[in-house]
PDB file of C-alpha atoms in Angstrom:
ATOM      1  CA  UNK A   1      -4.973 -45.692   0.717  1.00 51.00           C
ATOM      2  CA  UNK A   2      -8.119 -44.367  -1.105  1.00 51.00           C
ATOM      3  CA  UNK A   3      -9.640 -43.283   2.252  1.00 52.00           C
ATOM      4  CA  UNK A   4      -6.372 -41.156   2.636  1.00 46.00           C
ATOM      5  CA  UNK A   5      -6.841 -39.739  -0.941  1.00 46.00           C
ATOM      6  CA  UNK A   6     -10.261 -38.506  -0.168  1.00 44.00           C
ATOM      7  CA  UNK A   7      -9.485 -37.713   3.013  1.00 45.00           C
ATOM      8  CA  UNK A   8      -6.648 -34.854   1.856  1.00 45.00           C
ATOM      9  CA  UNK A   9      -8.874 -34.092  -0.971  1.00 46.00           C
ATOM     10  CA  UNK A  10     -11.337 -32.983   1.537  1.00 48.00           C
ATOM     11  CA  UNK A  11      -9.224 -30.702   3.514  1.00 43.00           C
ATOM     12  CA  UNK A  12      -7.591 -29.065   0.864  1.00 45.00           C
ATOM     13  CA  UNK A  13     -11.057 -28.371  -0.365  1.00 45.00           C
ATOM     14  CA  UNK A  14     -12.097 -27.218   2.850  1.00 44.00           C
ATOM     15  CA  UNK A  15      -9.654 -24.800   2.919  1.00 43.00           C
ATOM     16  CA  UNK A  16      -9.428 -23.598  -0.592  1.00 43.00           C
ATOM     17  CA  UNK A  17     -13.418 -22.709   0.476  1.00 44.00           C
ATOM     18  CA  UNK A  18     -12.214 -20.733   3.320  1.00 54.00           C
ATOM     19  CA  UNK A  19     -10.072 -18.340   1.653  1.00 69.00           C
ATOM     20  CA  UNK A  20     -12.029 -15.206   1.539  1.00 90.00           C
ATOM     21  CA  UNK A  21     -11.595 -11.628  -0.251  1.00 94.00           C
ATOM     22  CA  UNK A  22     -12.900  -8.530   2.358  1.00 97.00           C
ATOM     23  CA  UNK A  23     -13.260  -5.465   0.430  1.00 98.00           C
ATOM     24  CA  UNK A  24     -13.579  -2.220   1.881  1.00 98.00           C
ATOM     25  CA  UNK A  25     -14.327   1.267   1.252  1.00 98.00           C
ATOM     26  CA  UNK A  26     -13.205   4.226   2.898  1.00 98.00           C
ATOM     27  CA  UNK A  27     -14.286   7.719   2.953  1.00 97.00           C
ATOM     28  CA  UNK A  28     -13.360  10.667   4.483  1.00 96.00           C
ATOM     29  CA  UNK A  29     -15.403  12.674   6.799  1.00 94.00           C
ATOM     30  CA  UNK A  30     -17.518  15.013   3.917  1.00 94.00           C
ATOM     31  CA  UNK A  31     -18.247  11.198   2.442  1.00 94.00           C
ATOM     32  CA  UNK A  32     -15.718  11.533  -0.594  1.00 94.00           C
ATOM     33  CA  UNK A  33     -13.881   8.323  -1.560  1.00 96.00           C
ATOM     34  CA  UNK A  34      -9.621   8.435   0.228  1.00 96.00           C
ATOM     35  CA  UNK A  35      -7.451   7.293  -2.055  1.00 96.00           C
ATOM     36  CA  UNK A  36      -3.899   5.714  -0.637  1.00 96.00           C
ATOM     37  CA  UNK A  37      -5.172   4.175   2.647  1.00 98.00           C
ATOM     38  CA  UNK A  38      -2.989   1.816   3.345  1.00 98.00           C
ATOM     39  CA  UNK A  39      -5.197  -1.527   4.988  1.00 99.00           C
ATOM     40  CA  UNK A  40      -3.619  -4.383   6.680  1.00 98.00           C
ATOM     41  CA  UNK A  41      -4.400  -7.795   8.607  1.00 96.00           C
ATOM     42  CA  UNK A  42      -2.878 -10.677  10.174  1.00 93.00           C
ATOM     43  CA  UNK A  43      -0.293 -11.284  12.761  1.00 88.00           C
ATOM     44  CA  UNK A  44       3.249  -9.241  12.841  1.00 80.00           C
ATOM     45  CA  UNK A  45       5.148 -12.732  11.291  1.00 72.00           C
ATOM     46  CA  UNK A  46       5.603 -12.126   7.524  1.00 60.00           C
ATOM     47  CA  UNK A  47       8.685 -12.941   6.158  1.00 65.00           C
ATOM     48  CA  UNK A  48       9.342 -11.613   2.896  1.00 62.00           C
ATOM     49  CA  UNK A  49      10.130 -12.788  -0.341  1.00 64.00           C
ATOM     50  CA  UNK A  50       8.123 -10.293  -2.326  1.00 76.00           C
ATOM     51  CA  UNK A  51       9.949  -9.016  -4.935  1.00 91.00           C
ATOM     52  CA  UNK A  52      11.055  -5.636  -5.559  1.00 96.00           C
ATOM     53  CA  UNK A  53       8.546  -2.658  -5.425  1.00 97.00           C
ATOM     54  CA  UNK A  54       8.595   0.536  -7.464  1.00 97.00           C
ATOM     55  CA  UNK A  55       8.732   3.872  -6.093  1.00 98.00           C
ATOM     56  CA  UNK A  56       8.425   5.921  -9.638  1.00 97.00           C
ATOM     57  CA  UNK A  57       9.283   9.859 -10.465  1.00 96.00           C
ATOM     58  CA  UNK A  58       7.060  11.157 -12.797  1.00 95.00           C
ATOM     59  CA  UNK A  59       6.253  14.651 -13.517  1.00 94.00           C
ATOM     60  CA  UNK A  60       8.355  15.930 -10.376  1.00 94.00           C
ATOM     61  CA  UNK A  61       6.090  13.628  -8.072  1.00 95.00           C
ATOM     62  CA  UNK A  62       6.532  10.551  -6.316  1.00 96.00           C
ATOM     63  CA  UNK A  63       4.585   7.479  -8.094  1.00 96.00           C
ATOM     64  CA  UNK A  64       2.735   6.264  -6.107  1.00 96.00           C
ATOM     65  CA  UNK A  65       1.866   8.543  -3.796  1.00 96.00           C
ATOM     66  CA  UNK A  66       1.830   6.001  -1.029  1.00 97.00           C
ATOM     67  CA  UNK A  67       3.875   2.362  -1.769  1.00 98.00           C
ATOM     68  CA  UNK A  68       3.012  -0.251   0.712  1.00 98.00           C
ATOM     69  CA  UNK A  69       6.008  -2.901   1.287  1.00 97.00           C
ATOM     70  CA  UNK A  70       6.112  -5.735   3.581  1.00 96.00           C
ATOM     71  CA  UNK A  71       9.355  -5.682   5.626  1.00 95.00           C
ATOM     72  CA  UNK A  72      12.229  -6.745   4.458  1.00 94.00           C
ATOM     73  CA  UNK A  73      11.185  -5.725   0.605  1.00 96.00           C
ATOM     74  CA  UNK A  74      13.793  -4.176  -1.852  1.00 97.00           C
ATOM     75  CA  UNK A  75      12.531  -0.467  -3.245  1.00 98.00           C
ATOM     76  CA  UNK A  76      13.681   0.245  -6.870  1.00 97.00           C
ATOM     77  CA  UNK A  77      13.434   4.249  -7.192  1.00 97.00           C
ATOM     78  CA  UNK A  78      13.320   4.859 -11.134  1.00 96.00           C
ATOM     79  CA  UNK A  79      13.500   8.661 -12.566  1.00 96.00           C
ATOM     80  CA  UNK A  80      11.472   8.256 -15.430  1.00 94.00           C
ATOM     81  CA  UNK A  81      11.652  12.128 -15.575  1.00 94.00           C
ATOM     82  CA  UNK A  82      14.100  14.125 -17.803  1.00 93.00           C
ATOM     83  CA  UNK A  83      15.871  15.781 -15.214  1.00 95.00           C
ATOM     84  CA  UNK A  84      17.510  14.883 -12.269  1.00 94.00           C
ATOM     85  CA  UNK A  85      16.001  13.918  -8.752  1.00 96.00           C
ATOM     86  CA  UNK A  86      18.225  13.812  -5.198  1.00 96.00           C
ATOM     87  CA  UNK A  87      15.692  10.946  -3.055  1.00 97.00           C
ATOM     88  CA  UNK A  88      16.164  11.158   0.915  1.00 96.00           C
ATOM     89  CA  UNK A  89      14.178  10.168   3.737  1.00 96.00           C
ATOM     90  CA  UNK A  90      14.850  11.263   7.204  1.00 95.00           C
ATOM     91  CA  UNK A  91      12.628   8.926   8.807  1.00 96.00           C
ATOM     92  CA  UNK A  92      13.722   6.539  11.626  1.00 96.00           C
ATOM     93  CA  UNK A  93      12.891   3.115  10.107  1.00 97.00           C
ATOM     94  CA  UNK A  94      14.998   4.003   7.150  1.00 97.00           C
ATOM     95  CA  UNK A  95      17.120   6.780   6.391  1.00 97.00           C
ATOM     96  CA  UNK A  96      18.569   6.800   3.314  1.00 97.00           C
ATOM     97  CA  UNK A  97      19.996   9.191   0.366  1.00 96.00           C
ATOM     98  CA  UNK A  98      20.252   9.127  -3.284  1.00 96.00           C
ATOM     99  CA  UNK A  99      21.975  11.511  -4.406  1.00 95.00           C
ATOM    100  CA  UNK A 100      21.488  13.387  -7.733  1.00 94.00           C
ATOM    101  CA  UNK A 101      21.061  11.028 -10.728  1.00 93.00           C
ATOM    102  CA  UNK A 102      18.505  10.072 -13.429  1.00 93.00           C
ATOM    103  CA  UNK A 103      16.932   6.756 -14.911  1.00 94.00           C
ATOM    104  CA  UNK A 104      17.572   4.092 -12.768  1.00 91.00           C
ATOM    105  CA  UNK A 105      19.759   3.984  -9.589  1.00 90.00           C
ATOM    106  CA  UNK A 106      22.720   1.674  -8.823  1.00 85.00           C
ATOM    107  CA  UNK A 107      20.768  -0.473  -6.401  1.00 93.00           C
ATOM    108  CA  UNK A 108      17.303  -1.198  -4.823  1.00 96.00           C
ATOM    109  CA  UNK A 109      17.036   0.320  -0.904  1.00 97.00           C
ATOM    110  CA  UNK A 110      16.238  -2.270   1.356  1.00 97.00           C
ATOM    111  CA  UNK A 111      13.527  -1.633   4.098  1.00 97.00           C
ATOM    112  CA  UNK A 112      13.809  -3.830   6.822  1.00 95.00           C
ATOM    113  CA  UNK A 113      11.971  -1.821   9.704  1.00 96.00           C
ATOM    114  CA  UNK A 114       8.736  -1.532  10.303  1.00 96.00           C
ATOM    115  CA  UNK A 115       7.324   2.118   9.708  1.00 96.00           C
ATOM    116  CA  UNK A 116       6.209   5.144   8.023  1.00 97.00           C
ATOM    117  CA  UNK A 117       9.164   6.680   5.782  1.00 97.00           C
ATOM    118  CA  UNK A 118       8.460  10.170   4.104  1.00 96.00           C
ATOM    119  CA  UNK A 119      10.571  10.819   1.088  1.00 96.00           C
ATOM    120  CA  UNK A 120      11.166  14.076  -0.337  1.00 96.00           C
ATOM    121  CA  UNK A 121      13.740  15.602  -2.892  1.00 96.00           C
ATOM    122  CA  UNK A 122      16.598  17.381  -1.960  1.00 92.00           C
ATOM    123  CA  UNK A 123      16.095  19.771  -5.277  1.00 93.00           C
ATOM    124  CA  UNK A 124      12.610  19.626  -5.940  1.00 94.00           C
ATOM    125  CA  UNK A 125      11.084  20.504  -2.153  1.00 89.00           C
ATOM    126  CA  UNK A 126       7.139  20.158  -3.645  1.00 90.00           C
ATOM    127  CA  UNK A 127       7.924  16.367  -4.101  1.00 94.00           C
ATOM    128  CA  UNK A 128       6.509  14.256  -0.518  1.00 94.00           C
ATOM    129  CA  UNK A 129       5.929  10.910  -1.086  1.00 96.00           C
ATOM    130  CA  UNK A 130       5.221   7.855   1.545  1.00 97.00           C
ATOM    131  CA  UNK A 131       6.206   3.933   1.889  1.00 98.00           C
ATOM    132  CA  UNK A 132       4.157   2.382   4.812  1.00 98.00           C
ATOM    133  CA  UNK A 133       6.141  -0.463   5.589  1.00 97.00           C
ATOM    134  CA  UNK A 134       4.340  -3.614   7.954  1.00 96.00           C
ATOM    135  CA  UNK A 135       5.026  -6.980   9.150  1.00 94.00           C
ATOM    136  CA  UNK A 136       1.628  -7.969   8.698  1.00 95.00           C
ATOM    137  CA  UNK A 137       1.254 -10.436   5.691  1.00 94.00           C
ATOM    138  CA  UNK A 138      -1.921  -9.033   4.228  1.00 95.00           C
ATOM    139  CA  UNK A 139      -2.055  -5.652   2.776  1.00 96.00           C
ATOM    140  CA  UNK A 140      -3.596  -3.440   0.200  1.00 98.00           C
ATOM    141  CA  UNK A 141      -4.243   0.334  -0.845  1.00 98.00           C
ATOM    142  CA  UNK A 142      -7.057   2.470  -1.862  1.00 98.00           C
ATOM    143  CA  UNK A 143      -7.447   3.125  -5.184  1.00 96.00           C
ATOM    144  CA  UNK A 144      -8.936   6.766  -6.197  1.00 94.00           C
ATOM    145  CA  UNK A 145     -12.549   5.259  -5.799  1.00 96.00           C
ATOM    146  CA  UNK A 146     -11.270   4.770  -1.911  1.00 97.00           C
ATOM    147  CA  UNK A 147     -11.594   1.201  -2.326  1.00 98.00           C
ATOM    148  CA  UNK A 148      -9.225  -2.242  -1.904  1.00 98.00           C
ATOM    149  CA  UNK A 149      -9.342  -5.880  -1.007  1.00 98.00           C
ATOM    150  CA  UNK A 150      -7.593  -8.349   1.138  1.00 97.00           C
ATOM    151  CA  UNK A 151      -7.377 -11.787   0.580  1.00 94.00           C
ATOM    152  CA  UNK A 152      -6.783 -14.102   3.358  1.00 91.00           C
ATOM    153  CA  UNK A 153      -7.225 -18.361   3.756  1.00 90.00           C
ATOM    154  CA  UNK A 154      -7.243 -17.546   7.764  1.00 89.00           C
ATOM    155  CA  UNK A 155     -10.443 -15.652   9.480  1.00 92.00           C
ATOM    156  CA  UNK A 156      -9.692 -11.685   9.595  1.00 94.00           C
ATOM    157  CA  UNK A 157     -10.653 -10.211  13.290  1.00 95.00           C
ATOM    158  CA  UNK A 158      -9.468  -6.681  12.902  1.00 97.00           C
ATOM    159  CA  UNK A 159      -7.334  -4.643  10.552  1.00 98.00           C
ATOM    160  CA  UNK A 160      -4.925  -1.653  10.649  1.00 98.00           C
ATOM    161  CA  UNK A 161      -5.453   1.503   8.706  1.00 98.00           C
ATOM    162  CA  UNK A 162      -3.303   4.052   7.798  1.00 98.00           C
ATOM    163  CA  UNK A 163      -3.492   7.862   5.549  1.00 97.00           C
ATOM    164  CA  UNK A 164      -0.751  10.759   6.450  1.00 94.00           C
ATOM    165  CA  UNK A 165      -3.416  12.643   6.923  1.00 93.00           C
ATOM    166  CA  UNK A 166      -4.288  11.122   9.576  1.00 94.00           C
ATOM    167  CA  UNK A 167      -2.053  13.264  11.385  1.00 90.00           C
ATOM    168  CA  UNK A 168       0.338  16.109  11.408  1.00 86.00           C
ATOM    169  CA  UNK A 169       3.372  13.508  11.642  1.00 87.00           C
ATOM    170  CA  UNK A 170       1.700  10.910   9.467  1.00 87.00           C
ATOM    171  CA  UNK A 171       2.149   8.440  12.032  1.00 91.00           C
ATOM    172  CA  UNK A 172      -0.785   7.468  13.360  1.00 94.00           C
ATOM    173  CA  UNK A 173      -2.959   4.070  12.615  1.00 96.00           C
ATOM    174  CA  UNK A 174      -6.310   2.943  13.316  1.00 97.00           C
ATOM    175  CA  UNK A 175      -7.225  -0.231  14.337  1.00 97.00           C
ATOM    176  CA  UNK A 176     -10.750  -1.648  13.489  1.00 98.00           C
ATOM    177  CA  UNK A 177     -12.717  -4.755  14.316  1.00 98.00           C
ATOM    178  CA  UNK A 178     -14.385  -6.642  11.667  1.00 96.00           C
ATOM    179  CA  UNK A 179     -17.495  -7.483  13.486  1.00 95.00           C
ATOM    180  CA  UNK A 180     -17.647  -3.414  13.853  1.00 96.00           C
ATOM    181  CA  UNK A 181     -17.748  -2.303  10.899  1.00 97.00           C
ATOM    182  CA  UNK A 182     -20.745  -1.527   8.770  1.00 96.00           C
ATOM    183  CA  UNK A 183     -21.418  -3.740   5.313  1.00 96.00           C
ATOM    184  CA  UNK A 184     -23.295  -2.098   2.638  1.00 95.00           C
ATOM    185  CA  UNK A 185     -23.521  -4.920  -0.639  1.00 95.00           C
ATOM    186  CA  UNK A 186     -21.079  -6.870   1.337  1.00 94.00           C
ATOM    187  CA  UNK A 187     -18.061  -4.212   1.657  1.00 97.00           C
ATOM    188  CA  UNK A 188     -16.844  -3.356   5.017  1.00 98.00           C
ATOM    189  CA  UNK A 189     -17.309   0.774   5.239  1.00 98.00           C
ATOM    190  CA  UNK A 190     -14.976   3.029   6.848  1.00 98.00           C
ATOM    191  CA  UNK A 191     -15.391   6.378   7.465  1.00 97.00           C
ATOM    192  CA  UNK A 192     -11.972   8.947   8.513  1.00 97.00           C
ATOM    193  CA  UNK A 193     -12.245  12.167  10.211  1.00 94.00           C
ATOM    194  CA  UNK A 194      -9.641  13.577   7.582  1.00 93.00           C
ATOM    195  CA  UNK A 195     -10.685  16.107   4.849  1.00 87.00           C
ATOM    196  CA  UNK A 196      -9.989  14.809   1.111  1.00 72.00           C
ATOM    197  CA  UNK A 197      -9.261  16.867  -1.509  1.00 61.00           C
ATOM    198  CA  UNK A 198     -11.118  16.428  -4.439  1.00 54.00           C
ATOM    199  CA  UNK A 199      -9.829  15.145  -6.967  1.00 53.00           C
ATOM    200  CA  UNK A 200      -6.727  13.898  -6.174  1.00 58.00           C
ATOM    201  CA  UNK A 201      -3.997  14.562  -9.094  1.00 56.00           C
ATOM    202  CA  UNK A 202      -1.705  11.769  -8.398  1.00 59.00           C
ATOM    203  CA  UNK A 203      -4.378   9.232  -7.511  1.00 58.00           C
ATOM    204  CA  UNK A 204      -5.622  10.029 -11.306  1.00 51.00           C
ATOM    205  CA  UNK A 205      -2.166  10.065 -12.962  1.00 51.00           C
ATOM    206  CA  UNK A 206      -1.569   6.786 -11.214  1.00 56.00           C
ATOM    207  CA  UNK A 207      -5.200   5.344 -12.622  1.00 52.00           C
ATOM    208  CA  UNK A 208      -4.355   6.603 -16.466  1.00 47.00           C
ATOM    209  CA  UNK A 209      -0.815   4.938 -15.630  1.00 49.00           C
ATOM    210  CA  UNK A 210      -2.467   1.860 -14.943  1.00 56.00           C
ATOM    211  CA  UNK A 211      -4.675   2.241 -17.945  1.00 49.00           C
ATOM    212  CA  UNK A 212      -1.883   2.855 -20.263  1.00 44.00           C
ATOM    213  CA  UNK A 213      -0.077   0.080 -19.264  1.00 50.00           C
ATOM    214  CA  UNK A 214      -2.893  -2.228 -19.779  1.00 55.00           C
ATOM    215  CA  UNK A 215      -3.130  -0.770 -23.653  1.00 46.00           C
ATOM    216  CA  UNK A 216       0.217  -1.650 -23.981  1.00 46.00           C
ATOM    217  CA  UNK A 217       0.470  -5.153 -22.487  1.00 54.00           C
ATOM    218  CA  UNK A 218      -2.751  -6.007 -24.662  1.00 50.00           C
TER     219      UNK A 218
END
């Protein structure tokens, strides 16, 4: 019985030491940092139970910019603005419409297809915003310094990336190898043959949002 104990001590020590965080940064083609790269990794078997994610309206702009779901997820689409928004998305893996209202809608949107979706606003035709949505378990997105993380217990061969400006549909992903990419200080470096505006307005709303909402939580 104790050689049993120690035995499953030993392999769930064994692989709590194998889980491993990959970070990565990514810059565009001029060598700025590209905020709201979407990143993922594993195999195309997730099943959900995430809980809901938050597609904000702040300021007559989408926050964030880009949400990353897993499929399946529920999307909550809060107008924290004072005036009215009409959210829609065209987009094959999941149209949808909600029409005029303010604060929060009835219900969540459910995304069960895998997919880019653009969103837009039927009255406000400046407002584009993006939810990647993927089967793959791990995922993560740039923050305005271009850089993120995945965490994964399994060994990570090759990831997926994705920007809409990677092309004029905002469809098309990359696929890397690990063993490919360049390390500089031990993050994986990835370079995209987009230009990047500099700076990026919603990346640094989304930052001071972040910030704020530390303050308060303190």
């Amino acid at each position: 019985m104790k050689n049993l104990i120690l035995f499953l001590l030993s392999v769930a020590c064994c692989q709590f030491a194998a889980a491993a965080t990959l970070e990565f940064s990514v810059v565009a083609r001029d060598g700025k940092p590209v905020p709201w790269v979407v990143i993922t990794a594993g195999d195309k078997t997730v099943e959900t139970n995430s809980g809901t994610a938050i597609m904000d309206q702040i300021h007559k702009a989408f926050a964030p910019y880009v949400l990353a779901v897993h499929a399946g997820q529920n999307v909550s689409f809060p107008n924290s603005d004072h005036i009215r928004h009409h959210v829609y998305s065209f987009s094959d893996p999941k149209p949808f419409e909600l029409k005029l209202y303010s604060g929060e809608p009835e219900a969540p949107i459910n995304f069960p297809n895998e997919g880019v979706v653009v969103l837009g606003c039927n009255i406000h035709d400046n407002m584009v915003g993006y939810i990647y949505v993927t089967q793959r378990p791990l995922m993560a997105t740039t923050d305005i310094d271009g850089r993120a993380a995945l965490s994964s217990n399994a060994p990570v061969t090759e990831i997926e990336v994705w920007h809409p400006a990677l092309s004029l549909d905002s469809l098309t992903r990359l696929s890397f190898p690990i063993d490919q990419l360049n390390q500089q200080n031990g993050v994986y470096q990835i370079r995209l043959d987009i230009d990047q505006p500099d700076p990026d307005p919603q990346a640094i709303r989304m930052k001071d949002r972040e910030q704020f909402k530390r303050f308060l939580n303190r």
